Amino acid sequence: VKEYYNLLGVALFKQKKYEQAALNFQKAINLDQGSAIDLANLGLCYKFLGEKEKAINLLSEALTLEPGLDFAHKHLTELLNG
């Protein structure tokens, strides 16, 4: 039921409820540790919560698993250059 947590996380993220979204993406990752999209989404939550190092680590891990995640690459580049 990983998809449930992903969808709930996305809905909360769109409402700018980053802490709650992060909890749901973490639950999805707990069910599937190889979920690049959930790692990237969790990284974005941490980016918007101001936790730069956590965000960089998660986005990097997501891109290692799935190099084609363009949004993750964009945000990682912003974090590394900004």
Short mmCIF file of N, CA, C and O in Angstrom, two decimals, residues 2-38:
data_model
loop_
_atom_site.label_atom_id
_atom_site.label_comp_id
_atom_site.label_asym_id
_atom_site.label_seq_id
_atom_site.Cartn_x
_atom_site.Cartn_y
_atom_site.Cartn_z
N LYS A 2 2.07 1.11 -0.53
CA LYS A 2 3.02 2.22 -0.62
C LYS A 2 2.41 3.40 -1.38
O LYS A 2 2.62 4.56 -1.04
N GLU A 3 1.62 3.09 -2.41
CA GLU A 3 1.04 4.14 -3.25
C GLU A 3 0.11 5.06 -2.44
O GLU A 3 0.03 6.25 -2.73
N TYR A 4 -0.57 4.50 -1.46
CA TYR A 4 -1.44 5.31 -0.60
C TYR A 4 -0.63 6.41 0.07
O TYR A 4 -1.02 7.57 0.06
N TYR A 5 0.50 6.03 0.66
CA TYR A 5 1.33 7.00 1.36
C TYR A 5 1.93 8.01 0.39
O TYR A 5 2.06 9.19 0.71
N ASN A 6 2.28 7.55 -0.80
CA ASN A 6 2.81 8.46 -1.81
C ASN A 6 1.76 9.51 -2.20
O ASN A 6 2.04 10.70 -2.23
N LEU A 7 0.55 9.04 -2.49
CA LEU A 7 -0.51 9.97 -2.90
C LEU A 7 -0.88 10.95 -1.79
O LEU A 7 -1.08 12.13 -2.04
N LEU A 8 -0.95 10.45 -0.57
CA LEU A 8 -1.24 11.32 0.56
C LEU A 8 -0.12 12.33 0.75
O LEU A 8 -0.36 13.52 0.98
N GLY A 9 1.12 11.87 0.62
CA GLY A 9 2.26 12.77 0.72
C GLY A 9 2.23 13.86 -0.34
O GLY A 9 2.48 15.03 -0.04
N VAL A 10 1.90 13.50 -1.56
CA VAL A 10 1.82 14.48 -2.64
C VAL A 10 0.73 15.50 -2.35
O VAL A 10 0.93 16.72 -2.52
N ALA A 11 -0.42 15.04 -1.89
CA ALA A 11 -1.52 15.95 -1.57
C ALA A 11 -1.12 16.93 -0.46
O ALA A 11 -1.39 18.14 -0.56
N LEU A 12 -0.46 16.44 0.56
CA LEU A 12 -0.02 17.30 1.66
C LEU A 12 1.08 18.26 1.19
O LEU A 12 1.09 19.43 1.58
N PHE A 13 1.98 17.77 0.35
CA PHE A 13 3.04 18.62 -0.19
C PHE A 13 2.45 19.79 -0.97
O PHE A 13 2.88 20.93 -0.83
N LYS A 14 1.44 19.51 -1.79
CA LYS A 14 0.79 20.56 -2.59
C LYS A 14 0.12 21.60 -1.70
O LYS A 14 -0.05 22.74 -2.11
N GLN A 15 -0.23 21.20 -0.48
CA GLN A 15 -0.83 22.13 0.48
C GLN A 15 0.24 22.81 1.34
O GLN A 15 -0.08 23.52 2.28
N LYS A 16 1.50 22.55 1.00
CA LYS A 16 2.65 23.10 1.72
C LYS A 16 2.73 22.62 3.17
O LYS A 16 3.25 23.29 4.03
N LYS A 17 2.21 21.43 3.41
CA LYS A 17 2.30 20.79 4.72
C LYS A 17 3.47 19.81 4.66
O LYS A 17 3.30 18.59 4.62
N TYR A 18 4.68 20.38 4.62
CA TYR A 18 5.87 19.60 4.34
C TYR A 18 6.21 18.56 5.41
O TYR A 18 6.67 17.47 5.07
N GLU A 19 5.99 18.89 6.66
CA GLU A 19 6.30 17.93 7.72
C GLU A 19 5.39 16.71 7.63
O GLU A 19 5.84 15.57 7.75
N GLN A 20 4.10 16.95 7.41
CA GLN A 20 3.15 15.84 7.28
C GLN A 20 3.42 15.04 6.02
O GLN A 20 3.34 13.81 6.02
N ALA A 21 3.75 15.73 4.95
CA ALA A 21 4.07 15.05 3.69
C ALA A 21 5.29 14.17 3.89
O ALA A 21 5.32 13.01 3.44
N ALA A 22 6.30 14.69 4.57
CA ALA A 22 7.53 13.93 4.81
C ALA A 22 7.24 12.64 5.57
O ALA A 22 7.81 11.59 5.25
N LEU A 23 6.36 12.69 6.54
CA LEU A 23 6.01 11.49 7.30
C LEU A 23 5.42 10.41 6.38
O LEU A 23 5.73 9.23 6.52
N ASN A 24 4.60 10.84 5.45
CA ASN A 24 3.98 9.88 4.54
C ASN A 24 4.97 9.33 3.52
O ASN A 24 4.95 8.13 3.22
N PHE A 25 5.86 10.17 3.01
CA PHE A 25 6.88 9.66 2.09
C PHE A 25 7.80 8.69 2.82
O PHE A 25 8.22 7.69 2.26
N GLN A 26 8.10 8.97 4.10
CA GLN A 26 8.94 8.06 4.88
C GLN A 26 8.24 6.72 5.06
O GLN A 26 8.88 5.66 4.99
N LYS A 27 6.93 6.74 5.28
CA LYS A 27 6.18 5.48 5.41
C LYS A 27 6.23 4.69 4.11
O LYS A 27 6.36 3.45 4.13
N ALA A 28 6.15 5.38 2.99
CA ALA A 28 6.25 4.71 1.69
C ALA A 28 7.63 4.08 1.52
O ALA A 28 7.75 2.95 1.05
N ILE A 29 8.66 4.81 1.92
CA ILE A 29 10.03 4.30 1.83
C ILE A 29 10.23 3.10 2.76
O ILE A 29 10.93 2.15 2.40
N ASN A 30 9.62 3.15 3.92
CA ASN A 30 9.72 2.01 4.84
C ASN A 30 9.17 0.74 4.21
O ASN A 30 9.64 -0.35 4.50
N LEU A 31 8.17 0.88 3.34
CA LEU A 31 7.59 -0.27 2.65
C LEU A 31 8.40 -0.67 1.42
O LEU A 31 8.38 -1.82 1.01
N ASP A 32 9.07 0.31 0.80
CA ASP A 32 9.86 0.05 -0.41
C ASP A 32 11.07 0.97 -0.40
O ASP A 32 11.00 2.10 -0.89
N GLN A 33 12.16 0.49 0.13
CA GLN A 33 13.36 1.31 0.28
C GLN A 33 13.99 1.70 -1.05
O GLN A 33 14.82 2.59 -1.10
N GLY A 34 13.60 1.04 -2.12
CA GLY A 34 14.13 1.36 -3.43
C GLY A 34 13.25 2.29 -4.24
O GLY A 34 13.43 2.42 -5.45
N SER A 35 12.32 2.96 -3.58
CA SER A 35 11.41 3.86 -4.28
C SER A 35 12.07 5.22 -4.49
O SER A 35 12.05 6.09 -3.61
N ALA A 36 12.62 5.40 -5.67
CA ALA A 36 13.33 6.65 -5.99
C ALA A 36 12.41 7.86 -5.91
O ALA A 36 12.81 8.91 -5.41
N ILE A 37 11.19 7.72 -6.36
CA ILE A 37 10.26 8.86 -6.37
C ILE A 37 9.95 9.30 -4.94
O ILE A 37 9.88 10.50 -4.66
N ASP A 38 9.79 8.36 -4.04
CA ASP A 38 9.51 8.72 -2.65
C ASP A 38 10.73 9.33 -1.97
O ASP A 38 10.60 10.27 -1.18
#
